[in-house]
Amino acid sequence: MVSTSQFLIQVLNGLSLASIFALTAMGLTIIFGLMGVVNFAHGAYYGLGIYFGLATLQMISGPWAFLAAMLVALLATAAVGVATEVTVIRPLYDRDLIASLLLTFGVMLVLHEVIRMVWGVGSQTVSTPSLFRFSVGLGIINYPAYRLFVIGLAVVVSVAVWLFLQRTDIGMIIRAATENRDMVKALGIDIDRVYTLVFALGVGIAGLAGILHAPMISVYPEVGTTIVVQSFVVVVIGGLNSFRGSIIAAILVGEASALSYLIWPPMTDVAIFIVMALFLILRPQGIFGKSLGGLE
Amino acid sequence: MESKEQESGWLERIVSVVDGRELLLLFALVLFPLFLTGNFSLTTHVLIFAMFAMGYYISLGETGMLTFGHAAFFGLGAYGSAFWLVHVDAPAYMGFFGIVTGTLLAIVGGIVIGALSLRRRGTYLALITLAFQQMVYFTFFQWESLTGGDDGLYGLETPTLGIPGVFVLEFEEAFGGLVNSEMMFFAFVFVIFTASVLAIRRLKQSKLGHVFNAVRENEDRANFLGYDVQRYRMIAFVASAGFAGLGGTLYPIYLNFVGLSTLNWVLSGEVNFFLLLGGLGSFVGPIVGTMSYYWVVDEISAFTEHWQLFVGLIFIALVLFLPEGIVGTLRDYVSDRTSYTTQEVPPRSNE
């Protein structure tokens, strides 16, 4: 029989997993919402974030090293994103769906190989940052502070991105561009730069999600291939252009994965796909499936 | 126009000879690497993956359904074939029932995954099929007693085919060493490949094939014409899964091993690449694409271990500069009036 404390720990584990999914799916959502590009390379950017962070941790130490690693992961991954968008993704905007799927798949292969060339093929571990190496007492359970930090940070980043899209001028332009790109262009706004910014923001957050997730997993060059499929499941359930939907779906999928561990441990990998299958049967259009244009 | 025709006169003549004789071209292509390298083993490998690509062609090329999960069917076929060889205690000559088992497993997989995935279209269809493929992957990864988990199933014995006392087809040396086991197996795979290609061509030219094309071109119009679009998408999907699985069943017999790499989603990306490289609007495209891919990989991996970097870059360059693939580009170069244009590329989803 599962005890209450075991259950609570798994609920929190589910939330920390959901935090990672929410961050990776957020990038997929804003990139698709504005650019119409399904980014298959998203997991590779998440992987890049881990390795950029890892390189930072090898150079500096001290209690604040991990925060520096997070910053480097975010910015360096975003910089690679800028380079990708400008060189290969920009020519794609008027092309069909298959072009964006296949091109970003090619980008993924290239990024994986670059990671292997720079950092080697072996697997590595990232230790929990010293700043968070303690447990927090939450009533009947003690829970690792690091995971609580991840949950908190995901909430902060989600709110910040949402506010950025809803309350700033650039956010307004981005939302307008999802409605009518040509109109925004006609108003004299340099839409190309907005696209570059959005792609950089999306993959930068994926890079941040990578380094945040790294202390909980084993790291290898193709580490992103698993997370990208899980993020796709999240956006299929939530709706590819629904910000709210993808966050709710991330929590659902994270909890399904964590709680299925209590029922039957081998099921954790498959649980999220079962959730997706159920959604396809009961609500094939996704949580907020009705609105199919623009970001919410 | 005049000068262009004169310039490409010879090329146009070749293409006009081959046009309508696609099958001839196809078999010439299949046998070409064999004569070039004399390597039966490599050619068999390419043939098996070309069958996979032909199967996927029914989905993407004929019906316009882009998936990222077709390796699930290739893998189900491969494991089904291996299950028979490993888990079923049958006489050796029954070994080829693995091919039937594997194909059936892939078809069942196609029905289940198709019934769920085909509820959505376009981008979502690609993502959902990818997710279900991962589900199969993780299930097979965890189910160690059946699948060998991460290690896969190895040491599979090459089965024999025949009726005891009447005839037995064994893949070993024959005719005093003139024919070796690799040649025998190549011939066997070639026969199955040919039968599949003929069957797929027959399907393509049948009324069913034309409905598939109608669905690809305009679902609404096909619907108004009275076709149950969803039903035809399902038929195409399951047929596609079946042929992909049939290709997969030969793989463990060829390798004497089956592993999770047959279920890896990167393989689903590769099969998209095969079709794109060959050209989406063409029946010979998948074969041209598969052959070219393995040729390029073979050449590049000879001088660098980082061959995937180049494959990725070629992938990107292809999407940007050669969207109609090798066959499509060649045809466009030869003639502007051709049925193989970008219009046959599946339309962008309006989801």
PDB file of N, CA and C in Angstrom, chain B residues 263-350:
ATOM      1  N   LEU B 263      13.506   0.544 -33.712  1.00  0.00           N
ATOM      2  CA  LEU B 263      12.345   1.289 -33.220  1.00  0.00           C
ATOM      3  C   LEU B 263      12.700   2.730 -32.881  1.00  0.00           C
ATOM      4  N   ASN B 264      13.934   3.120 -33.179  1.00  0.00           N
ATOM      5  CA  ASN B 264      14.398   4.457 -32.821  1.00  0.00           C
ATOM      6  C   ASN B 264      13.726   5.499 -33.704  1.00  0.00           C
ATOM      7  N   TRP B 265      13.294   6.593 -33.108  1.00  0.00           N
ATOM      8  CA  TRP B 265      12.540   7.572 -33.913  1.00  0.00           C
ATOM      9  C   TRP B 265      13.430   8.290 -34.915  1.00  0.00           C
ATOM     10  N   VAL B 266      14.742   8.250 -34.694  1.00  0.00           N
ATOM     11  CA  VAL B 266      15.630   8.846 -35.691  1.00  0.00           C
ATOM     12  C   VAL B 266      15.488   8.099 -37.029  1.00  0.00           C
ATOM     13  N   LEU B 267      15.184   6.798 -36.952  1.00  0.00           N
ATOM     14  CA  LEU B 267      14.947   6.018 -38.173  1.00  0.00           C
ATOM     15  C   LEU B 267      13.709   6.521 -38.918  1.00  0.00           C
ATOM     16  N   SER B 268      12.708   6.959 -38.167  1.00  0.00           N
ATOM     17  CA  SER B 268      11.522   7.552 -38.800  1.00  0.00           C
ATOM     18  C   SER B 268      11.875   8.834 -39.529  1.00  0.00           C
ATOM     19  N   GLY B 269      12.816   9.591 -38.955  1.00  0.00           N
ATOM     20  CA  GLY B 269      13.280  10.800 -39.629  1.00  0.00           C
ATOM     21  C   GLY B 269      14.039  10.436 -40.888  1.00  0.00           C
ATOM     22  N   GLU B 270      14.843   9.382 -40.785  1.00  0.00           N
ATOM     23  CA  GLU B 270      15.637   8.965 -41.939  1.00  0.00           C
ATOM     24  C   GLU B 270      14.756   8.530 -43.110  1.00  0.00           C
ATOM     25  N   VAL B 271      13.662   7.836 -42.800  1.00  0.00           N
ATOM     26  CA  VAL B 271      12.822   7.355 -43.899  1.00  0.00           C
ATOM     27  C   VAL B 271      12.127   8.540 -44.591  1.00  0.00           C
ATOM     28  N   ASN B 272      11.841   9.594 -43.820  1.00  0.00           N
ATOM     29  CA  ASN B 272      11.363  10.821 -44.455  1.00  0.00           C
ATOM     30  C   ASN B 272      12.430  11.389 -45.378  1.00  0.00           C
ATOM     31  N   PHE B 273      13.657  11.324 -44.904  1.00  0.00           N
ATOM     32  CA  PHE B 273      14.796  11.802 -45.679  1.00  0.00           C
ATOM     33  C   PHE B 273      14.944  11.011 -46.989  1.00  0.00           C
ATOM     34  N   PHE B 274      14.789   9.677 -46.902  1.00  0.00           N
ATOM     35  CA  PHE B 274      14.891   8.837 -48.111  1.00  0.00           C
ATOM     36  C   PHE B 274      13.907   9.339 -49.168  1.00  0.00           C
ATOM     37  N   LEU B 275      12.664   9.589 -48.731  1.00  0.00           N
ATOM     38  CA  LEU B 275      11.634   9.998 -49.687  1.00  0.00           C
ATOM     39  C   LEU B 275      11.900  11.387 -50.247  1.00  0.00           C
ATOM     40  N   LEU B 276      12.319  12.284 -49.354  1.00  0.00           N
ATOM     41  CA  LEU B 276      12.588  13.647 -49.784  1.00  0.00           C
ATOM     42  C   LEU B 276      13.774  13.684 -50.739  1.00  0.00           C
ATOM     43  N   LEU B 277      14.792  12.907 -50.404  1.00  0.00           N
ATOM     44  CA  LEU B 277      15.996  12.861 -51.227  1.00  0.00           C
ATOM     45  C   LEU B 277      15.665  12.345 -52.622  1.00  0.00           C
ATOM     46  N   GLY B 278      14.847  11.302 -52.693  1.00  0.00           N
ATOM     47  CA  GLY B 278      14.477  10.752 -53.989  1.00  0.00           C
ATOM     48  C   GLY B 278      13.515  11.670 -54.731  1.00  0.00           C
ATOM     49  N   GLY B 279      12.585  12.229 -54.013  1.00  0.00           N
ATOM     50  CA  GLY B 279      11.562  13.070 -54.638  1.00  0.00           C
ATOM     51  C   GLY B 279      10.188  12.541 -54.285  1.00  0.00           C
ATOM     52  N   LEU B 280       9.372  13.416 -53.693  1.00  0.00           N
ATOM     53  CA  LEU B 280       8.094  12.953 -53.140  1.00  0.00           C
ATOM     54  C   LEU B 280       7.081  12.543 -54.200  1.00  0.00           C
ATOM     55  N   GLY B 281       7.172  13.152 -55.379  1.00  0.00           N
ATOM     56  CA  GLY B 281       6.124  12.913 -56.353  1.00  0.00           C
ATOM     57  C   GLY B 281       6.371  11.705 -57.241  1.00  0.00           C
ATOM     58  N   SER B 282       7.326  10.879 -56.867  1.00  0.00           N
ATOM     59  CA  SER B 282       7.707   9.846 -57.817  1.00  0.00           C
ATOM     60  C   SER B 282       7.735   8.464 -57.192  1.00  0.00           C
ATOM     61  N   PHE B 283       7.313   7.502 -57.943  1.00  0.00           N
ATOM     62  CA  PHE B 283       7.254   6.122 -57.487  1.00  0.00           C
ATOM     63  C   PHE B 283       8.659   5.551 -57.251  1.00  0.00           C
ATOM     64  N   VAL B 284       9.614   5.942 -58.097  1.00  0.00           N
ATOM     65  CA  VAL B 284      10.979   5.430 -57.917  1.00  0.00           C
ATOM     66  C   VAL B 284      11.745   6.255 -56.880  1.00  0.00           C
ATOM     67  N   GLY B 285      11.162   7.387 -56.477  1.00  0.00           N
ATOM     68  CA  GLY B 285      11.821   8.273 -55.517  1.00  0.00           C
ATOM     69  C   GLY B 285      12.353   7.582 -54.263  1.00  0.00           C
ATOM     70  N   PRO B 286      11.497   6.785 -53.584  1.00  0.00           N
ATOM     71  CA  PRO B 286      11.968   6.153 -52.348  1.00  0.00           C
ATOM     72  C   PRO B 286      13.216   5.285 -52.562  1.00  0.00           C
ATOM     73  N   ILE B 287      13.253   4.584 -53.698  1.00  0.00           N
ATOM     74  CA  ILE B 287      14.392   3.705 -53.967  1.00  0.00           C
ATOM     75  C   ILE B 287      15.633   4.549 -54.255  1.00  0.00           C
ATOM     76  N   VAL B 288      15.451   5.560 -55.110  1.00  0.00           N
ATOM     77  CA  VAL B 288      16.577   6.448 -55.431  1.00  0.00           C
ATOM     78  C   VAL B 288      17.102   7.082 -54.153  1.00  0.00           C
ATOM     79  N   GLY B 289      16.181   7.535 -53.312  1.00  0.00           N
ATOM     80  CA  GLY B 289      16.565   8.180 -52.073  1.00  0.00           C
ATOM     81  C   GLY B 289      17.317   7.252 -51.135  1.00  0.00           C
ATOM     82  N   THR B 290      16.784   6.046 -50.942  1.00  0.00           N
ATOM     83  CA  THR B 290      17.430   5.096 -50.029  1.00  0.00           C
ATOM     84  C   THR B 290      18.831   4.739 -50.516  1.00  0.00           C
ATOM     85  N   MET B 291      18.928   4.435 -51.814  1.00  0.00           N
ATOM     86  CA  MET B 291      20.236   4.090 -52.398  1.00  0.00           C
ATOM     87  C   MET B 291      21.218   5.240 -52.198  1.00  0.00           C
ATOM     88  N   SER B 292      20.774   6.462 -52.544  1.00  0.00           N
ATOM     89  CA  SER B 292      21.662   7.615 -52.472  1.00  0.00           C
ATOM     90  C   SER B 292      22.110   7.846 -51.035  1.00  0.00           C
ATOM     91  N   TYR B 293      21.152   7.679 -50.096  1.00  0.00           N
ATOM     92  CA  TYR B 293      21.495   7.905 -48.692  1.00  0.00           C
ATOM     93  C   TYR B 293      22.624   6.974 -48.259  1.00  0.00           C
ATOM     94  N   TYR B 294      22.450   5.671 -48.524  1.00  0.00           N
ATOM     95  CA  TYR B 294      23.477   4.730 -48.058  1.00  0.00           C
ATOM     96  C   TYR B 294      24.790   4.906 -48.796  1.00  0.00           C
ATOM     97  N   TRP B 295      24.693   5.328 -50.067  1.00  0.00           N
ATOM     98  CA  TRP B 295      25.911   5.595 -50.827  1.00  0.00           C
ATOM     99  C   TRP B 295      26.660   6.780 -50.206  1.00  0.00           C
ATOM    100  N   VAL B 296      25.902   7.853 -49.923  1.00  0.00           N
ATOM    101  CA  VAL B 296      26.525   9.051 -49.336  1.00  0.00           C
ATOM    102  C   VAL B 296      27.122   8.726 -47.962  1.00  0.00           C
ATOM    103  N   VAL B 297      26.340   8.019 -47.135  1.00  0.00           N
ATOM    104  CA  VAL B 297      26.832   7.674 -45.799  1.00  0.00           C
ATOM    105  C   VAL B 297      28.090   6.822 -45.903  1.00  0.00           C
ATOM    106  N   ASP B 298      28.072   5.886 -46.830  1.00  0.00           N
ATOM    107  CA  ASP B 298      29.218   4.997 -47.035  1.00  0.00           C
ATOM    108  C   ASP B 298      30.466   5.798 -47.421  1.00  0.00           C
ATOM    109  N   GLU B 299      30.267   6.749 -48.346  1.00  0.00           N
ATOM    110  CA  GLU B 299      31.393   7.571 -48.807  1.00  0.00           C
ATOM    111  C   GLU B 299      31.916   8.463 -47.674  1.00  0.00           C
ATOM    112  N   ILE B 300      30.983   9.134 -46.979  1.00  0.00           N
ATOM    113  CA  ILE B 300      31.413  10.093 -45.950  1.00  0.00           C
ATOM    114  C   ILE B 300      32.035   9.381 -44.753  1.00  0.00           C
ATOM    115  N   SER B 301      31.420   8.274 -44.349  1.00  0.00           N
ATOM    116  CA  SER B 301      31.940   7.611 -43.147  1.00  0.00           C
ATOM    117  C   SER B 301      33.301   6.976 -43.406  1.00  0.00           C
ATOM    118  N   ALA B 302      33.690   6.890 -44.678  1.00  0.00           N
ATOM    119  CA  ALA B 302      35.021   6.351 -44.984  1.00  0.00           C
ATOM    120  C   ALA B 302      36.120   7.332 -44.560  1.00  0.00           C
ATOM    121  N   PHE B 303      35.801   8.639 -44.553  1.00  0.00           N
ATOM    122  CA  PHE B 303      36.863   9.566 -44.189  1.00  0.00           C
ATOM    123  C   PHE B 303      36.602  10.379 -42.918  1.00  0.00           C
ATOM    124  N   THR B 304      35.410  10.289 -42.346  1.00  0.00           N
ATOM    125  CA  THR B 304      35.224  10.969 -41.066  1.00  0.00           C
ATOM    126  C   THR B 304      34.244  10.204 -40.196  1.00  0.00           C
ATOM    127  N   GLU B 305      34.523  10.202 -38.895  1.00  0.00           N
ATOM    128  CA  GLU B 305      33.584   9.556 -37.978  1.00  0.00           C
ATOM    129  C   GLU B 305      32.388  10.466 -37.696  1.00  0.00           C
ATOM    130  N   HIS B 306      32.532  11.728 -38.053  1.00  0.00           N
ATOM    131  CA  HIS B 306      31.436  12.665 -37.807  1.00  0.00           C
ATOM    132  C   HIS B 306      30.507  12.766 -39.009  1.00  0.00           C
ATOM    133  N   TRP B 307      30.219  11.617 -39.606  1.00  0.00           N
ATOM    134  CA  TRP B 307      29.416  11.624 -40.834  1.00  0.00           C
ATOM    135  C   TRP B 307      28.022  12.183 -40.618  1.00  0.00           C
ATOM    136  N   GLN B 308      27.508  12.043 -39.389  1.00  0.00           N
ATOM    137  CA  GLN B 308      26.142  12.540 -39.148  1.00  0.00           C
ATOM    138  C   GLN B 308      26.038  14.051 -39.326  1.00  0.00           C
ATOM    139  N   LEU B 309      27.164  14.754 -39.075  1.00  0.00           N
ATOM    140  CA  LEU B 309      27.194  16.194 -39.296  1.00  0.00           C
ATOM    141  C   LEU B 309      26.890  16.489 -40.760  1.00  0.00           C
ATOM    142  N   PHE B 310      27.520  15.715 -41.640  1.00  0.00           N
ATOM    143  CA  PHE B 310      27.335  15.939 -43.075  1.00  0.00           C
ATOM    144  C   PHE B 310      25.945  15.505 -43.516  1.00  0.00           C
ATOM    145  N   VAL B 311      25.461  14.403 -42.947  1.00  0.00           N
ATOM    146  CA  VAL B 311      24.106  13.973 -43.278  1.00  0.00           C
ATOM    147  C   VAL B 311      23.114  15.069 -42.902  1.00  0.00           C
ATOM    148  N   GLY B 312      23.308  15.633 -41.715  1.00  0.00           N
ATOM    149  CA  GLY B 312      22.437  16.725 -41.267  1.00  0.00           C
ATOM    150  C   GLY B 312      22.504  17.927 -42.193  1.00  0.00           C
ATOM    151  N   LEU B 313      23.721  18.287 -42.591  1.00  0.00           N
ATOM    152  CA  LEU B 313      23.888  19.437 -43.479  1.00  0.00           C
ATOM    153  C   LEU B 313      23.267  19.178 -44.849  1.00  0.00           C
ATOM    154  N   ILE B 314      23.416  17.935 -45.341  1.00  0.00           N
ATOM    155  CA  ILE B 314      22.794  17.588 -46.627  1.00  0.00           C
ATOM    156  C   ILE B 314      21.277  17.678 -46.508  1.00  0.00           C
ATOM    157  N   PHE B 315      20.777  17.165 -45.385  1.00  0.00           N
ATOM    158  CA  PHE B 315      19.350  17.238 -45.063  1.00  0.00           C
ATOM    159  C   PHE B 315      18.851  18.686 -45.193  1.00  0.00           C
ATOM    160  N   ILE B 316      19.572  19.605 -44.529  1.00  0.00           N
ATOM    161  CA  ILE B 316      19.192  21.016 -44.529  1.00  0.00           C
ATOM    162  C   ILE B 316      19.274  21.590 -45.947  1.00  0.00           C
ATOM    163  N   ALA B 317      20.383  21.305 -46.628  1.00  0.00           N
ATOM    164  CA  ALA B 317      20.584  21.836 -47.980  1.00  0.00           C
ATOM    165  C   ALA B 317      19.492  21.335 -48.922  1.00  0.00           C
ATOM    166  N   LEU B 318      19.118  20.076 -48.730  1.00  0.00           N
ATOM    167  CA  LEU B 318      18.093  19.463 -49.583  1.00  0.00           C
ATOM    168  C   LEU B 318      16.751  20.187 -49.435  1.00  0.00           C
ATOM    169  N   VAL B 319      16.369  20.426 -48.176  1.00  0.00           N
ATOM    170  CA  VAL B 319      15.097  21.110 -47.935  1.00  0.00           C
ATOM    171  C   VAL B 319      15.130  22.512 -48.554  1.00  0.00           C
ATOM    172  N   LEU B 320      16.285  23.196 -48.403  1.00  0.00           N
ATOM    173  CA  LEU B 320      16.359  24.574 -48.867  1.00  0.00           C
ATOM    174  C   LEU B 320      16.489  24.684 -50.385  1.00  0.00           C
ATOM    175  N   PHE B 321      17.312  23.823 -50.968  1.00  0.00           N
ATOM    176  CA  PHE B 321      17.666  24.044 -52.374  1.00  0.00           C
ATOM    177  C   PHE B 321      17.095  23.011 -53.346  1.00  0.00           C
ATOM    178  N   LEU B 322      16.732  21.830 -52.841  1.00  0.00           N
ATOM    179  CA  LEU B 322      16.295  20.780 -53.765  1.00  0.00           C
ATOM    180  C   LEU B 322      15.010  20.125 -53.240  1.00  0.00           C
ATOM    181  N   PRO B 323      13.960  20.942 -53.047  1.00  0.00           N
ATOM    182  CA  PRO B 323      12.771  20.400 -52.372  1.00  0.00           C
ATOM    183  C   PRO B 323      12.096  19.265 -53.131  1.00  0.00           C
ATOM    184  N   GLU B 324      12.383  19.142 -54.421  1.00  0.00           N
ATOM    185  CA  GLU B 324      11.713  18.071 -55.163  1.00  0.00           C
ATOM    186  C   GLU B 324      12.566  16.827 -55.295  1.00  0.00           C
ATOM    187  N   GLY B 325      13.692  16.830 -54.615  1.00  0.00           N
ATOM    188  CA  GLY B 325      14.513  15.628 -54.585  1.00  0.00           C
ATOM    189  C   GLY B 325      15.221  15.365 -55.896  1.00  0.00           C
ATOM    190  N   ILE B 326      15.911  14.247 -55.944  1.00  0.00           N
ATOM    191  CA  ILE B 326      16.725  13.921 -57.106  1.00  0.00           C
ATOM    192  C   ILE B 326      15.858  13.701 -58.345  1.00  0.00           C
ATOM    193  N   VAL B 327      14.862  12.836 -58.212  1.00  0.00           N
ATOM    194  CA  VAL B 327      14.039  12.491 -59.379  1.00  0.00           C
ATOM    195  C   VAL B 327      13.251  13.706 -59.869  1.00  0.00           C
ATOM    196  N   GLY B 328      12.654  14.433 -58.916  1.00  0.00           N
ATOM    197  CA  GLY B 328      11.856  15.606 -59.272  1.00  0.00           C
ATOM    198  C   GLY B 328      12.684  16.670 -59.966  1.00  0.00           C
ATOM    199  N   THR B 329      13.882  16.919 -59.428  1.00  0.00           N
ATOM    200  CA  THR B 329      14.746  17.934 -60.007  1.00  0.00           C
ATOM    201  C   THR B 329      15.190  17.540 -61.410  1.00  0.00           C
ATOM    202  N   LEU B 330      15.515  16.280 -61.559  1.00  0.00           N
ATOM    203  CA  LEU B 330      15.939  15.773 -62.863  1.00  0.00           C
ATOM    204  C   LEU B 330      14.819  15.935 -63.885  1.00  0.00           C
ATOM    205  N   ARG B 331      13.615  15.587 -63.465  1.00  0.00           N
ATOM    206  CA  ARG B 331      12.468  15.709 -64.363  1.00  0.00           C
ATOM    207  C   ARG B 331      12.198  17.153 -64.730  1.00  0.00           C
ATOM    208  N   ASP B 332      12.282  18.033 -63.705  1.00  0.00           N
ATOM    209  CA  ASP B 332      12.042  19.453 -63.961  1.00  0.00           C
ATOM    210  C   ASP B 332      13.070  19.991 -64.933  1.00  0.00           C
ATOM    211  N   TYR B 333      14.290  19.527 -64.784  1.00  0.00           N
ATOM    212  CA  TYR B 333      15.357  19.990 -65.652  1.00  0.00           C
ATOM    213  C   TYR B 333      15.088  19.555 -67.088  1.00  0.00           C
ATOM    214  N   VAL B 334      14.593  18.344 -67.210  1.00  0.00           N
ATOM    215  CA  VAL B 334      14.360  17.802 -68.541  1.00  0.00           C
ATOM    216  C   VAL B 334      13.137  18.435 -69.182  1.00  0.00           C
ATOM    217  N   SER B 335      12.087  18.559 -68.423  1.00  0.00           N
ATOM    218  CA  SER B 335      10.855  19.073 -69.018  1.00  0.00           C
ATOM    219  C   SER B 335      10.109  19.945 -68.031  1.00  0.00           C
ATOM    220  N   ASP B 336       9.637  21.062 -68.505  1.00  0.00           N
ATOM    221  CA  ASP B 336       8.865  21.926 -67.637  1.00  0.00           C
ATOM    222  C   ASP B 336       7.440  21.425 -67.508  1.00  0.00           C
ATOM    223  N   ARG B 337       6.997  20.713 -68.540  1.00  0.00           N
ATOM    224  CA  ARG B 337       5.642  20.186 -68.491  1.00  0.00           C
ATOM    225  C   ARG B 337       5.686  18.789 -67.896  1.00  0.00           C
ATOM    226  N   THR B 338       5.621  18.708 -66.611  1.00  0.00           N
ATOM    227  CA  THR B 338       5.694  17.387 -66.011  1.00  0.00           C
ATOM    228  C   THR B 338       4.680  17.295 -64.891  1.00  0.00           C
ATOM    229  N   SER B 339       4.221  16.117 -64.643  1.00  0.00           N
ATOM    230  CA  SER B 339       3.221  15.955 -63.595  1.00  0.00           C
ATOM    231  C   SER B 339       3.863  15.937 -62.215  1.00  0.00           C
ATOM    232  N   TYR B 340       5.180  15.879 -62.182  1.00  0.00           N
ATOM    233  CA  TYR B 340       5.828  15.789 -60.879  1.00  0.00           C
ATOM    234  C   TYR B 340       6.314  17.162 -60.453  1.00  0.00           C
ATOM    235  N   THR B 341       5.441  17.922 -59.875  1.00  0.00           N
ATOM    236  CA  THR B 341       5.805  19.261 -59.439  1.00  0.00           C
ATOM    237  C   THR B 341       5.526  19.410 -57.954  1.00  0.00           C
ATOM    238  N   THR B 342       5.824  20.593 -57.461  1.00  0.00           N
ATOM    239  CA  THR B 342       5.603  20.834 -56.024  1.00  0.00           C
ATOM    240  C   THR B 342       4.153  20.660 -55.637  1.00  0.00           C
ATOM    241  N   GLN B 343       3.259  20.733 -56.668  1.00  0.00           N
ATOM    242  CA  GLN B 343       1.857  20.580 -56.315  1.00  0.00           C
ATOM    243  C   GLN B 343       1.559  19.206 -55.753  1.00  0.00           C
ATOM    244  N   GLU B 344       2.461  18.267 -56.013  1.00  0.00           N
ATOM    245  CA  GLU B 344       2.218  16.936 -55.477  1.00  0.00           C
ATOM    246  C   GLU B 344       2.777  16.759 -54.073  1.00  0.00           C
ATOM    247  N   VAL B 345       3.528  17.756 -53.637  1.00  0.00           N
ATOM    248  CA  VAL B 345       3.992  17.723 -52.257  1.00  0.00           C
ATOM    249  C   VAL B 345       2.771  17.923 -51.370  1.00  0.00           C
ATOM    250  N   PRO B 346       2.666  17.143 -50.291  1.00  0.00           N
ATOM    251  CA  PRO B 346       1.476  17.268 -49.455  1.00  0.00           C
ATOM    252  C   PRO B 346       1.238  18.712 -49.054  1.00  0.00           C
ATOM    253  N   PRO B 347      -0.002  19.176 -49.143  1.00  0.00           N
ATOM    254  CA  PRO B 347      -0.277  20.573 -48.823  1.00  0.00           C
ATOM    255  C   PRO B 347      -0.086  20.826 -47.344  1.00  0.00           C
ATOM    256  N   ARG B 348       0.202  22.077 -47.045  1.00  0.00           N
ATOM    257  CA  ARG B 348       0.387  22.466 -45.666  1.00  0.00           C
ATOM    258  C   ARG B 348      -0.913  22.264 -44.895  1.00  0.00           C
ATOM    259  N   SER B 349      -0.767  21.766 -43.704  1.00  0.00           N
ATOM    260  CA  SER B 349      -1.943  21.538 -42.881  1.00  0.00           C
ATOM    261  C   SER B 349      -2.621  22.866 -42.574  1.00  0.00           C
ATOM    262  N   ASN B 350      -3.941  22.838 -42.535  1.00  0.00           N
ATOM    263  CA  ASN B 350      -4.578  24.073 -42.109  1.00  0.00           C
ATOM    264  C   ASN B 350      -5.079  23.974 -40.685  1.00  0.00           C
TER     265      ASN B 350
END
